[in-house]
JSON list of C-alpha atoms in Angstrom, two decimals:
[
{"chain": "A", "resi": 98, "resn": "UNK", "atom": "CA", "xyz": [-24.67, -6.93, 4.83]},
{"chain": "A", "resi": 99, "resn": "UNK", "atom": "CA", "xyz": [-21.22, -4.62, 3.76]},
{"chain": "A", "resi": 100, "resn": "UNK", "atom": "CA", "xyz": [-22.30, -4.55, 0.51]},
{"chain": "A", "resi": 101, "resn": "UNK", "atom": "CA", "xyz": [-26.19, -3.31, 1.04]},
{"chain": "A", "resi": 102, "resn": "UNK", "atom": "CA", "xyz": [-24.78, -0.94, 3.49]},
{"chain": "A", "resi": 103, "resn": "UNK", "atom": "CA", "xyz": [-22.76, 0.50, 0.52]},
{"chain": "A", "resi": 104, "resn": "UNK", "atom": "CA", "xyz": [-25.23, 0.37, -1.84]},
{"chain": "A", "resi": 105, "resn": "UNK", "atom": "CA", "xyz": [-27.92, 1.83, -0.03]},
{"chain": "A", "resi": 106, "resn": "UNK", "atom": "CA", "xyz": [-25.25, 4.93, 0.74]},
{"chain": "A", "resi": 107, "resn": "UNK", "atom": "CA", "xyz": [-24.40, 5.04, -3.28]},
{"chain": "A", "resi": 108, "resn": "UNK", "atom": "CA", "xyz": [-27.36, 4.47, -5.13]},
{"chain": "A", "resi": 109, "resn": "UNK", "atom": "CA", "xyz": [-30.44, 6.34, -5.16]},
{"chain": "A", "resi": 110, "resn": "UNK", "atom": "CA", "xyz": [-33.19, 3.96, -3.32]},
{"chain": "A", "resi": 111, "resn": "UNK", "atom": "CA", "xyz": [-36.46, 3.67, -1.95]},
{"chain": "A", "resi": 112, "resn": "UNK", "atom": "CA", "xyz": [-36.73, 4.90, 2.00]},
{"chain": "A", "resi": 113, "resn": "UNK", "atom": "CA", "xyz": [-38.40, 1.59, 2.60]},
{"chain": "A", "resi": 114, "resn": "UNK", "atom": "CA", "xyz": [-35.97, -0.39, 2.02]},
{"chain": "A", "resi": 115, "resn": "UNK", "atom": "CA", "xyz": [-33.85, 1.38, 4.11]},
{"chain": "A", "resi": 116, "resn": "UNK", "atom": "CA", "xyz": [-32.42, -0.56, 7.33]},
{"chain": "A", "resi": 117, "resn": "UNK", "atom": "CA", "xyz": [-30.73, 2.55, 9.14]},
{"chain": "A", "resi": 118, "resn": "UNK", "atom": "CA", "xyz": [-29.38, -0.01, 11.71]},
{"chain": "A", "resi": 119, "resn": "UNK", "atom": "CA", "xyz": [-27.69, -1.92, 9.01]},
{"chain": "A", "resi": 120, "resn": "UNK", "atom": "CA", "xyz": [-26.67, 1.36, 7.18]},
{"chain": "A", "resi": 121, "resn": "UNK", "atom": "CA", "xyz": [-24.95, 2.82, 10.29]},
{"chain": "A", "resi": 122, "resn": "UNK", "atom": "CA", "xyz": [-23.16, -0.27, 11.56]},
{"chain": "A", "resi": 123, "resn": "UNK", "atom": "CA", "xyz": [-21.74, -1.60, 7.88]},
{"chain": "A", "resi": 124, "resn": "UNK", "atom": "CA", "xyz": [-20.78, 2.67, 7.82]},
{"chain": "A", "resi": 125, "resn": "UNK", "atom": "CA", "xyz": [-18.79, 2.10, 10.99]},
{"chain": "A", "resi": 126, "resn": "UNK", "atom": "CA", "xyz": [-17.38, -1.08, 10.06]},
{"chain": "A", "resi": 127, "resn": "UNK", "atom": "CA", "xyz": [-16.43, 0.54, 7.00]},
{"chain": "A", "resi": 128, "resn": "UNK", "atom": "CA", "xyz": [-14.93, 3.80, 8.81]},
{"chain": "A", "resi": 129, "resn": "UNK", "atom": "CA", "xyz": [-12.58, 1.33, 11.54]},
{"chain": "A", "resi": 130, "resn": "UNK", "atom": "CA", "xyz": [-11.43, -0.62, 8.74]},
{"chain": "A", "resi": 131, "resn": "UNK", "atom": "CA", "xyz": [-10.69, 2.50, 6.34]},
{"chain": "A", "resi": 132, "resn": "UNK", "atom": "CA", "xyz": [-8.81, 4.17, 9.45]},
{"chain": "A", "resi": 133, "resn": "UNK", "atom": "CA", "xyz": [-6.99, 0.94, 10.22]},
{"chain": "A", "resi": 134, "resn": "UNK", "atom": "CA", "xyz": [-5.50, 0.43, 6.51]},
{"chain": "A", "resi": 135, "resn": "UNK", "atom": "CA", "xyz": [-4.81, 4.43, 6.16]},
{"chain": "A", "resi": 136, "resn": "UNK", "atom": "CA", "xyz": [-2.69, 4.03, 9.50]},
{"chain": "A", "resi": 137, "resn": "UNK", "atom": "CA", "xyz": [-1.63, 1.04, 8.79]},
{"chain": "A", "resi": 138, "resn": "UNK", "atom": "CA", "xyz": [-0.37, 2.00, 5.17]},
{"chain": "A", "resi": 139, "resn": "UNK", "atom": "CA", "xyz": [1.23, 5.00, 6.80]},
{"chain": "A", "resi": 140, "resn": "UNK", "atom": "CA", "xyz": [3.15, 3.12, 9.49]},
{"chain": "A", "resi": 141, "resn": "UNK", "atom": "CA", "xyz": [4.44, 0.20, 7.16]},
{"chain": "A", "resi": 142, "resn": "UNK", "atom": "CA", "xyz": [6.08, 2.93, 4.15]},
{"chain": "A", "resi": 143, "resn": "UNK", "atom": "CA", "xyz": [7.57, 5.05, 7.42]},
{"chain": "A", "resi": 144, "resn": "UNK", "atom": "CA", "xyz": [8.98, 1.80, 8.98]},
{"chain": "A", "resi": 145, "resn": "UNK", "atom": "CA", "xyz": [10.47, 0.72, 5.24]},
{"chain": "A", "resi": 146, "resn": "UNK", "atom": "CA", "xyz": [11.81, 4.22, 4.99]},
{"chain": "A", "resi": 147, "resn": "UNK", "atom": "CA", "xyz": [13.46, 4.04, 8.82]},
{"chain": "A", "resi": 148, "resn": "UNK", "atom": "CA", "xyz": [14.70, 0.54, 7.84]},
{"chain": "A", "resi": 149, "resn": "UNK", "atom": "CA", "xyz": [16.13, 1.70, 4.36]},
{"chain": "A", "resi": 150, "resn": "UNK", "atom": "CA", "xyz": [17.88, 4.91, 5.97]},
{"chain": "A", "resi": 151, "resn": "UNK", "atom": "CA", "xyz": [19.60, 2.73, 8.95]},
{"chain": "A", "resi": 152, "resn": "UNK", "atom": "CA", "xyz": [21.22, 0.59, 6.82]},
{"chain": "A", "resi": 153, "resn": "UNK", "atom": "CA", "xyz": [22.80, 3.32, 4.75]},
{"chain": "A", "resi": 154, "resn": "UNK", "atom": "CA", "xyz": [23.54, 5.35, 8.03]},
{"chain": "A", "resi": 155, "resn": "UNK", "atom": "CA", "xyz": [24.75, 2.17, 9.46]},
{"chain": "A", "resi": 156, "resn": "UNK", "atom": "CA", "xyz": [27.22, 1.39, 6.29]},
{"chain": "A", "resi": 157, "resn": "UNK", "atom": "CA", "xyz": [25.69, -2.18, 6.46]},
{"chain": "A", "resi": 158, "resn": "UNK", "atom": "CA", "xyz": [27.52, -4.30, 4.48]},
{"chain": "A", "resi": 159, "resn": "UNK", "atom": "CA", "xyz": [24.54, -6.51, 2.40]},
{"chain": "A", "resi": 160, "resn": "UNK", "atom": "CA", "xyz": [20.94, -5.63, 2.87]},
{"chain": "A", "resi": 161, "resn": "UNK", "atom": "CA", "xyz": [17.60, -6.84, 0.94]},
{"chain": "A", "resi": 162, "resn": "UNK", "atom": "CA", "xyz": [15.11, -4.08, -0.36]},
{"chain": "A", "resi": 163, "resn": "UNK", "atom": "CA", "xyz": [11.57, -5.77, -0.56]},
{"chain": "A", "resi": 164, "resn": "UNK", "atom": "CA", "xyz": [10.62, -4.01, -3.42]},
{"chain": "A", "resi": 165, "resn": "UNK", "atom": "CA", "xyz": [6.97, -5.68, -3.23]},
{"chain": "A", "resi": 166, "resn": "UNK", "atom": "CA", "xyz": [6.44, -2.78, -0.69]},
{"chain": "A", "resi": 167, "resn": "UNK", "atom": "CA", "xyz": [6.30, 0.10, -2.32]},
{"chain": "A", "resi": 168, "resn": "UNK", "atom": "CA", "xyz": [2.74, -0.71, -3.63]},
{"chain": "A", "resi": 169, "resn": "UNK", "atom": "CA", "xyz": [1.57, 1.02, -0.52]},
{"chain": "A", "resi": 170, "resn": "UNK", "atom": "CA", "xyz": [2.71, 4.01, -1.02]},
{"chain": "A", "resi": 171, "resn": "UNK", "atom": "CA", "xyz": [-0.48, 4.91, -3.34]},
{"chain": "A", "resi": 172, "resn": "UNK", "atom": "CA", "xyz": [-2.84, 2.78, -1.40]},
{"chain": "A", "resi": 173, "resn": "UNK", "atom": "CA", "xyz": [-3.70, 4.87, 1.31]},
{"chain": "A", "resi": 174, "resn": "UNK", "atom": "CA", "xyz": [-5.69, 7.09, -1.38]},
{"chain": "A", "resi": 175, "resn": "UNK", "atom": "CA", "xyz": [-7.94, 3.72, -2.11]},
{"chain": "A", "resi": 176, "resn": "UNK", "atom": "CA", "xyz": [-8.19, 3.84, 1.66]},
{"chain": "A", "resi": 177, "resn": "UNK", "atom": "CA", "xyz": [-9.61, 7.34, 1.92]},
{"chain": "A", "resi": 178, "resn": "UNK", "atom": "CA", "xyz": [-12.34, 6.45, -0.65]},
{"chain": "A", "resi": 179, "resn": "UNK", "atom": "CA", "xyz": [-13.15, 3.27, 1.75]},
{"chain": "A", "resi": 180, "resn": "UNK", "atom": "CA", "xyz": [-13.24, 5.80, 4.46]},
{"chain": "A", "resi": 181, "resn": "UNK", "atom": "CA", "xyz": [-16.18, 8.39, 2.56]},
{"chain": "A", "resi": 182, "resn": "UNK", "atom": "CA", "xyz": [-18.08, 5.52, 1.49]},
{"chain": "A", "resi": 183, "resn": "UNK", "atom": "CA", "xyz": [-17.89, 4.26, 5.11]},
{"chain": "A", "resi": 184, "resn": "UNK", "atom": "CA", "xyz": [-18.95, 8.01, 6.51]},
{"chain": "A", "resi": 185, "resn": "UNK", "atom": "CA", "xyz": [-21.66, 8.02, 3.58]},
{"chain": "A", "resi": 186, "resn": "UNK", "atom": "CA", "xyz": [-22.41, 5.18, 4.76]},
{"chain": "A", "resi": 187, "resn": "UNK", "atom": "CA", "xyz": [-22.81, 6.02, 8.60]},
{"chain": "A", "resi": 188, "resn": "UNK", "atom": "CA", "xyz": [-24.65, 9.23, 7.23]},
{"chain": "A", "resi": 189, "resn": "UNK", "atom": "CA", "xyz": [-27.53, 6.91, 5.51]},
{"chain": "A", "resi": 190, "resn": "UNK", "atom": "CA", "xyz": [-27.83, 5.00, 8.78]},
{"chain": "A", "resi": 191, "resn": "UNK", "atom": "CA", "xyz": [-27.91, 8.28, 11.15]},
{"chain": "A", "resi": 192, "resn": "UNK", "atom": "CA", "xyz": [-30.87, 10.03, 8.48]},
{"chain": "A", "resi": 193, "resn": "UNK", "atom": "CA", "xyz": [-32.92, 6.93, 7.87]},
{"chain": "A", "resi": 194, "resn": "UNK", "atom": "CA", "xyz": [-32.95, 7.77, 4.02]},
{"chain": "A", "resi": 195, "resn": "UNK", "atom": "CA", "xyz": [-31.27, 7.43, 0.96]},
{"chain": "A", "resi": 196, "resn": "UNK", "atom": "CA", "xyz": [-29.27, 10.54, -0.57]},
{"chain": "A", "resi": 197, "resn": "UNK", "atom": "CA", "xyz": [-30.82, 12.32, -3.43]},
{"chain": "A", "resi": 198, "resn": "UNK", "atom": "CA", "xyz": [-29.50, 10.95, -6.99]},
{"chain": "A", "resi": 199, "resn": "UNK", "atom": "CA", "xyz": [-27.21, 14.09, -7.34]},
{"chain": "A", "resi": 200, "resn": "UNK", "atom": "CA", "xyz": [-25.69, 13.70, -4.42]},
{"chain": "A", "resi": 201, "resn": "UNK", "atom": "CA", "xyz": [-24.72, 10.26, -4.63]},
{"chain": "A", "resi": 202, "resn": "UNK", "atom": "CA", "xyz": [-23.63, 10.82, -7.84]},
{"chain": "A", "resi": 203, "resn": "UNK", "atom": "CA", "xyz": [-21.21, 13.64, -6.47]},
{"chain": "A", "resi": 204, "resn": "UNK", "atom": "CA", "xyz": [-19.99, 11.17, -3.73]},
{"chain": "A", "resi": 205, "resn": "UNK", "atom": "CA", "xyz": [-19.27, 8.77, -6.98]},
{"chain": "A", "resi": 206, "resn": "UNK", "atom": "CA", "xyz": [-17.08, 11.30, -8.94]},
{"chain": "A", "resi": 207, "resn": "UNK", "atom": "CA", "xyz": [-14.96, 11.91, -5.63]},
{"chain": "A", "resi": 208, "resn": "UNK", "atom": "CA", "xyz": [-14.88, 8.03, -4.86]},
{"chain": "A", "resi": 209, "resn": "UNK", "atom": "CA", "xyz": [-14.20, 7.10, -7.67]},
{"chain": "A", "resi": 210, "resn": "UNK", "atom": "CA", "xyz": [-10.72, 8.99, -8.93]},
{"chain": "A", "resi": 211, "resn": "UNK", "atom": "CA", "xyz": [-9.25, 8.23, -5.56]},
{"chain": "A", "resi": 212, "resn": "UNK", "atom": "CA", "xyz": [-9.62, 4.31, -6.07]},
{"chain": "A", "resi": 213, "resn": "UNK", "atom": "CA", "xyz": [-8.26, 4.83, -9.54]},
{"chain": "A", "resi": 214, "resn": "UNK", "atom": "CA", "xyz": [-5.46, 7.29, -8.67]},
{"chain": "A", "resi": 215, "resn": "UNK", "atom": "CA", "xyz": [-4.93, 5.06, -6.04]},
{"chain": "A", "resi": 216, "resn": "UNK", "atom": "CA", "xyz": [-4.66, 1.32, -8.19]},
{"chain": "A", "resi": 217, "resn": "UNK", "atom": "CA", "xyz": [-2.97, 3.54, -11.01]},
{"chain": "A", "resi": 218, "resn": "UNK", "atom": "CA", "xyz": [-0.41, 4.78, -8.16]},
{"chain": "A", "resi": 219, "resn": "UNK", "atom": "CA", "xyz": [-0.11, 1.51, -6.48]},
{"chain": "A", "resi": 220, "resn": "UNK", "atom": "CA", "xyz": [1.32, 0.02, -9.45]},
{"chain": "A", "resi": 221, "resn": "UNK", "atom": "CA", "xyz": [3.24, 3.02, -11.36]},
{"chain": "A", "resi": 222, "resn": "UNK", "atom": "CA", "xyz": [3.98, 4.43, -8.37]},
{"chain": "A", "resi": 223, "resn": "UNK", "atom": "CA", "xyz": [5.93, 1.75, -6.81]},
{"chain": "A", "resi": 224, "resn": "UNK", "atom": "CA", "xyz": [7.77, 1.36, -10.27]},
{"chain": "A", "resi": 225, "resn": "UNK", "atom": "CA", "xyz": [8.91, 5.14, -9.78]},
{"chain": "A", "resi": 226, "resn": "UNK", "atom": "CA", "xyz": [9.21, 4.29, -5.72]},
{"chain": "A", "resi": 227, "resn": "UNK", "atom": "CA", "xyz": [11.96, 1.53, -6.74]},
{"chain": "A", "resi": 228, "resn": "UNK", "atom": "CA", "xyz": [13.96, 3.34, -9.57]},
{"chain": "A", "resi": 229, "resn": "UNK", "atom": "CA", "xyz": [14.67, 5.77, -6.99]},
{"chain": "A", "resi": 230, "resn": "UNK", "atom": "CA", "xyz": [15.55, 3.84, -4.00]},
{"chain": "A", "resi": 231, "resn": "UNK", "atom": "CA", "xyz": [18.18, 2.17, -6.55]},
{"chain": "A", "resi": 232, "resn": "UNK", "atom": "CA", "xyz": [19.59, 4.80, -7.58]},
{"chain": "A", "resi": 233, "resn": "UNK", "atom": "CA", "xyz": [19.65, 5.79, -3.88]},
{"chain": "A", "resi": 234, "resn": "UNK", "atom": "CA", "xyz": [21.40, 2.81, -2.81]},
{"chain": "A", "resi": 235, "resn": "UNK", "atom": "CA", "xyz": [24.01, 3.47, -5.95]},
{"chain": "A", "resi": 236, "resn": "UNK", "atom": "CA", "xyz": [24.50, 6.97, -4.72]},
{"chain": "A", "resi": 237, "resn": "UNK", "atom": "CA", "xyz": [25.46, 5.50, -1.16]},
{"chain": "A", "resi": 238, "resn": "UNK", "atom": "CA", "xyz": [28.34, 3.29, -2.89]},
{"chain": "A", "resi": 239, "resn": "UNK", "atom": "CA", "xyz": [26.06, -0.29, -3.11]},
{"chain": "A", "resi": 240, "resn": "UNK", "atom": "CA", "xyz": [25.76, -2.51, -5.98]},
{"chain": "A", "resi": 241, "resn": "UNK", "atom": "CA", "xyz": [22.70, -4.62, -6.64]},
{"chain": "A", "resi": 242, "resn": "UNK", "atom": "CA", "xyz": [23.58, -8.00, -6.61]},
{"chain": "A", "resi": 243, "resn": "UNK", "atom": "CA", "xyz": [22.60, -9.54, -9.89]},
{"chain": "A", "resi": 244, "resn": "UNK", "atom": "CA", "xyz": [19.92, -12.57, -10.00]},
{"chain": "A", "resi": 245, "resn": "UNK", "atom": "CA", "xyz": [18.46, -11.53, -6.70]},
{"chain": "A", "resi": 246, "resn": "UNK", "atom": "CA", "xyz": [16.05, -14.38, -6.59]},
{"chain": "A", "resi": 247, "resn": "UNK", "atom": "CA", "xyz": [18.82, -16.67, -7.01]},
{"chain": "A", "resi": 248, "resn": "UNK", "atom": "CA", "xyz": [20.72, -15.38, -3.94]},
{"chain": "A", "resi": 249, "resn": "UNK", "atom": "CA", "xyz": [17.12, -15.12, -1.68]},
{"chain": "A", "resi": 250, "resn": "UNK", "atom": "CA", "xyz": [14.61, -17.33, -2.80]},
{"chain": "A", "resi": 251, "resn": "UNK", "atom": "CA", "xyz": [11.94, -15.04, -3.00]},
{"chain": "A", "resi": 252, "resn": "UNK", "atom": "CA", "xyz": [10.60, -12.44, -6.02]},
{"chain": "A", "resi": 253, "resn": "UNK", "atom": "CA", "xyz": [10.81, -8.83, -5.75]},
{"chain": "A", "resi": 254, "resn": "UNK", "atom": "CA", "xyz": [13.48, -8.53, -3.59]},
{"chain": "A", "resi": 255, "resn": "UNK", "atom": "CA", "xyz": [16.62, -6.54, -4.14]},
{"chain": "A", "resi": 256, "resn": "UNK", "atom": "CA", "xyz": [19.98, -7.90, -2.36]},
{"chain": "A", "resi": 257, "resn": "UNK", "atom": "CA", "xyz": [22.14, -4.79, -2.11]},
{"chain": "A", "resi": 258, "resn": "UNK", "atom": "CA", "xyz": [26.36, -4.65, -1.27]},
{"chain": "A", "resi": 259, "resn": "UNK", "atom": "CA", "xyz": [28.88, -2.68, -0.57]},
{"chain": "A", "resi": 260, "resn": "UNK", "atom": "CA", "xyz": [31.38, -5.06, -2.23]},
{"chain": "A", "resi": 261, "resn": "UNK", "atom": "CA", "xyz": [30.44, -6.72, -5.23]},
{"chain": "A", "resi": 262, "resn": "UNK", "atom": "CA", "xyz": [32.35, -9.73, -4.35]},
{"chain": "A", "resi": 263, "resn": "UNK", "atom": "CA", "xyz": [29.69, -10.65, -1.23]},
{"chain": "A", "resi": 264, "resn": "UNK", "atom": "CA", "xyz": [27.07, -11.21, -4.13]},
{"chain": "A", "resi": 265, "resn": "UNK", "atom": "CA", "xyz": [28.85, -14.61, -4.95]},
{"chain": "A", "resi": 266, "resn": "UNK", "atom": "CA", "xyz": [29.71, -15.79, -1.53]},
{"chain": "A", "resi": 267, "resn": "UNK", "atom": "CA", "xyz": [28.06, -19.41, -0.56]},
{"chain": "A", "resi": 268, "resn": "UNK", "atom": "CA", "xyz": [28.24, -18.30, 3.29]},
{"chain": "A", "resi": 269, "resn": "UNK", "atom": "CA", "xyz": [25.57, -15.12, 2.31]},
{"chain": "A", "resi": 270, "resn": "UNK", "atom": "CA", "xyz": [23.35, -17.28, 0.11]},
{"chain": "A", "resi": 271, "resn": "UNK", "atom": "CA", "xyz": [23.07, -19.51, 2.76]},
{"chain": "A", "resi": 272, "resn": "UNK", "atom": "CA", "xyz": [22.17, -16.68, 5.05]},
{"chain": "A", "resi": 273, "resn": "UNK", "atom": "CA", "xyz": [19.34, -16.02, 2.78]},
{"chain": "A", "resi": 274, "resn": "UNK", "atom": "CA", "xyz": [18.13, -18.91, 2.55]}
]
Protein backbone atom coordinates (compact mmCIF):
# COMPACT_ATOMS: atom_id res chain seq x y z
CA UNK A 1 0.00 0.00 0.00
CA UNK A 2 0.80 4.20 -0.41
CA UNK A 3 1.05 4.47 3.00
CA UNK A 4 3.68 1.39 3.79
CA UNK A 5 5.50 2.59 0.82
CA UNK A 6 5.90 5.93 2.75
CA UNK A 7 6.55 4.60 5.84
CA UNK A 8 9.02 2.18 4.99
CA UNK A 9 10.94 5.34 3.08
CA UNK A 10 10.47 7.56 6.51
CA UNK A 11 10.93 5.47 9.33
CA UNK A 12 13.81 3.53 10.31
CA UNK A 13 12.73 -0.37 9.77
CA UNK A 14 13.76 -3.76 9.68
CA UNK A 15 15.26 -4.97 6.01
CA UNK A 16 12.85 -7.83 6.30
CA UNK A 17 10.07 -6.26 6.13
CA UNK A 18 11.06 -4.55 3.29
CA UNK A 19 8.94 -5.20 -0.06
CA UNK A 20 11.30 -3.25 -2.60
CA UNK A 21 8.59 -3.97 -5.27
CA UNK A 22 6.03 -2.24 -3.21
CA UNK A 23 8.58 0.50 -2.13
CA UNK A 24 9.49 1.39 -5.75
CA UNK A 25 6.04 1.32 -7.33
CA UNK A 26 4.05 3.38 -4.30
CA UNK A 27 7.64 5.79 -4.93
CA UNK A 28 6.57 6.15 -8.54
CA UNK A 29 3.05 6.52 -7.93
CA UNK A 30 4.00 9.04 -5.55
CA UNK A 31 6.58 10.87 -8.02
CA UNK A 32 3.60 11.00 -11.21
CA UNK A 33 1.18 12.27 -8.86
CA UNK A 34 3.64 14.92 -7.13
CA UNK A 35 4.70 16.03 -10.83
CA UNK A 36 1.08 16.12 -11.94
CA UNK A 37 -0.19 18.55 -8.98
CA UNK A 38 3.24 20.73 -9.21
CA UNK A 39 2.29 21.20 -13.05
CA UNK A 40 -0.92 21.27 -12.53
CA UNK A 41 -0.72 24.00 -9.68
CA UNK A 42 1.57 25.89 -12.01
CA UNK A 43 -0.72 25.88 -15.05
CA UNK A 44 -4.05 26.75 -13.11
CA UNK A 45 -2.32 30.24 -11.11
CA UNK A 46 -0.70 31.13 -14.84
CA UNK A 47 -4.14 30.57 -16.55
CA UNK A 48 -5.93 32.80 -13.51
CA UNK A 49 -3.19 35.33 -14.03
CA UNK A 50 -3.73 35.30 -18.17
CA UNK A 51 -7.49 35.43 -17.42
CA UNK A 52 -7.17 38.33 -14.79
CA UNK A 53 -4.75 40.44 -17.16
CA UNK A 54 -7.21 40.04 -20.38
CA UNK A 55 -9.93 41.41 -18.81
CA UNK A 56 -8.12 44.51 -17.65
CA UNK A 57 -6.30 44.71 -21.14
CA UNK A 58 -9.61 44.06 -22.65
CA UNK A 59 -11.45 47.03 -20.51
CA UNK A 60 -14.18 44.35 -19.85
CA UNK A 61 -16.95 45.85 -18.49
CA UNK A 62 -18.03 43.23 -15.31
CA UNK A 63 -15.84 40.30 -14.54
CA UNK A 64 -15.85 37.68 -11.46
CA UNK A 65 -12.45 37.03 -9.57
CA UNK A 66 -12.71 33.44 -7.99
CA UNK A 67 -10.91 34.30 -5.13
CA UNK A 68 -11.09 30.49 -3.87
CA UNK A 69 -8.05 30.19 -6.28
CA UNK A 70 -5.43 31.71 -4.94
CA UNK A 71 -4.94 28.83 -2.38
CA UNK A 72 -2.71 27.35 -5.00
CA UNK A 73 -0.40 29.61 -5.18
CA UNK A 74 1.48 28.04 -1.95
CA UNK A 75 0.50 24.54 -2.75
CA UNK A 76 2.93 23.60 -5.13
CA UNK A 77 5.55 23.67 -2.09
CA UNK A 78 3.22 20.77 -0.34
CA UNK A 79 3.66 19.24 -3.77
CA UNK A 80 7.45 19.22 -3.78
CA UNK A 81 7.48 17.47 -0.35
CA UNK A 82 4.98 14.74 -2.04
CA UNK A 83 7.53 14.62 -4.73
CA UNK A 84 10.90 13.74 -2.12
CA UNK A 85 8.88 11.43 -0.22
CA UNK A 86 7.87 9.84 -3.56
CA UNK A 87 11.83 9.81 -4.78
CA UNK A 88 12.65 8.53 -1.09
CA UNK A 89 10.37 6.42 -1.70
CA UNK A 90 11.54 5.01 -5.19
CA UNK A 91 15.12 5.10 -3.51
CA UNK A 92 13.92 2.40 -0.70
CA UNK A 93 12.48 0.27 -3.49
CA UNK A 94 15.70 0.55 -5.92
CA UNK A 95 18.24 -0.39 -2.52
CA UNK A 96 16.09 -3.06 -0.98
CA UNK A 97 16.64 -1.39 2.55
CA UNK A 98 15.50 1.02 4.83
CA UNK A 99 17.55 4.43 5.29
CA UNK A 100 19.59 4.79 8.37
CA UNK A 101 17.60 6.69 11.31
CA UNK A 102 19.64 9.94 10.58
CA UNK A 103 18.90 10.05 7.35
CA UNK A 104 15.34 9.69 7.47
CA UNK A 105 15.25 11.98 10.03
CA UNK A 106 17.06 14.61 7.67
CA UNK A 107 14.49 13.75 4.87
CA UNK A 108 11.79 14.66 7.84
CA UNK A 109 13.20 18.17 8.68
CA UNK A 110 13.19 19.02 4.80
CA UNK A 111 9.61 17.38 4.35
CA UNK A 112 8.32 18.64 6.80
CA UNK A 113 8.70 22.78 6.59
CA UNK A 114 7.66 22.54 2.98
CA UNK A 115 4.14 20.97 3.90
CA UNK A 116 3.89 23.57 6.60
CA UNK A 117 5.19 26.56 4.60
CA UNK A 118 3.09 25.25 2.14
CA UNK A 119 -0.61 24.88 4.34
CA UNK A 120 0.64 28.16 6.18
CA UNK A 121 1.03 29.79 2.52
CA UNK A 122 -2.01 28.23 1.11
CA UNK A 123 -4.11 29.98 3.48
CA UNK A 124 -2.16 33.42 4.34
CA UNK A 125 -0.95 33.50 1.18
CA UNK A 126 -4.05 33.62 -0.76
CA UNK A 127 -5.31 36.30 1.84
CA UNK A 128 -2.20 38.49 0.68
CA UNK A 129 -2.85 36.98 -3.14
CA UNK A 130 -6.49 38.69 -2.95
CA UNK A 131 -5.73 42.09 -1.17
CA UNK A 132 -3.58 42.66 -4.02
CA UNK A 133 -5.50 41.63 -6.97
CA UNK A 134 -8.19 44.18 -5.40
CA UNK A 135 -6.34 46.73 -5.15
CA UNK A 136 -5.21 45.82 -8.69
CA UNK A 137 -8.56 45.83 -10.08
CA UNK A 138 -9.11 49.45 -8.14
CA UNK A 139 -5.97 50.71 -9.73
CA UNK A 140 -7.46 49.71 -13.28
CA UNK A 141 -10.69 51.99 -12.52
CA UNK A 142 -13.17 48.80 -11.22
CA UNK A 143 -15.31 48.76 -8.26
CA UNK A 144 -16.17 45.60 -6.39
CA UNK A 145 -19.62 45.10 -6.46
CA UNK A 146 -20.89 44.86 -2.94
CA UNK A 147 -22.71 41.49 -1.64
CA UNK A 148 -20.99 39.44 -4.28
CA UNK A 149 -22.74 36.28 -3.30
CA UNK A 150 -25.91 37.96 -3.72
CA UNK A 151 -25.22 38.97 -7.35
CA UNK A 152 -23.51 35.16 -8.20
CA UNK A 153 -24.69 32.60 -6.07
CA UNK A 154 -21.59 31.22 -5.12
CA UNK A 155 -18.88 32.12 -2.04
CA UNK A 156 -15.60 33.53 -2.65
CA UNK A 157 -16.17 35.15 -5.64
CA UNK A 158 -15.53 38.77 -6.39
CA UNK A 159 -17.92 40.52 -9.15
CA UNK A 160 -15.83 43.42 -10.40
CA UNK A 161 -17.21 46.79 -12.69
CA UNK A 162 -16.28 49.42 -14.40
CA UNK A 163 -19.51 51.29 -13.55
CA UNK A 164 -20.90 50.95 -10.30
CA UNK A 165 -24.33 51.17 -11.56
CA UNK A 166 -24.00 47.43 -13.44
CA UNK A 167 -23.73 46.01 -9.76
CA UNK A 168 -27.59 46.58 -9.37
CA UNK A 169 -28.79 45.65 -12.77
CA UNK A 170 -31.47 42.56 -12.79
CA UNK A 171 -30.26 41.74 -16.53
CA UNK A 172 -26.39 40.97 -14.91
CA UNK A 173 -27.71 39.06 -11.91
CA UNK A 174 -29.50 37.05 -14.10
CA UNK A 175 -26.40 36.50 -16.14
CA UNK A 176 -24.88 35.13 -13.07
CA UNK A 177 -27.12 33.11 -12.19
Amino acid sequence: SWERAVAMATSPSRADQINPTGALLGGIGFTVLALALIAGSIWFISSIHGDYGQALESRAPIFVENEGHTVFYAAPLIFVGLLIIGLACMAVGIRGRPYAPSASERLNRVVAPLVIAGLVGMFAGSYVANKLWAETFRNHGYNQCPGSFTITSRWFTTVWVDEPDLCNNENIRTMFR
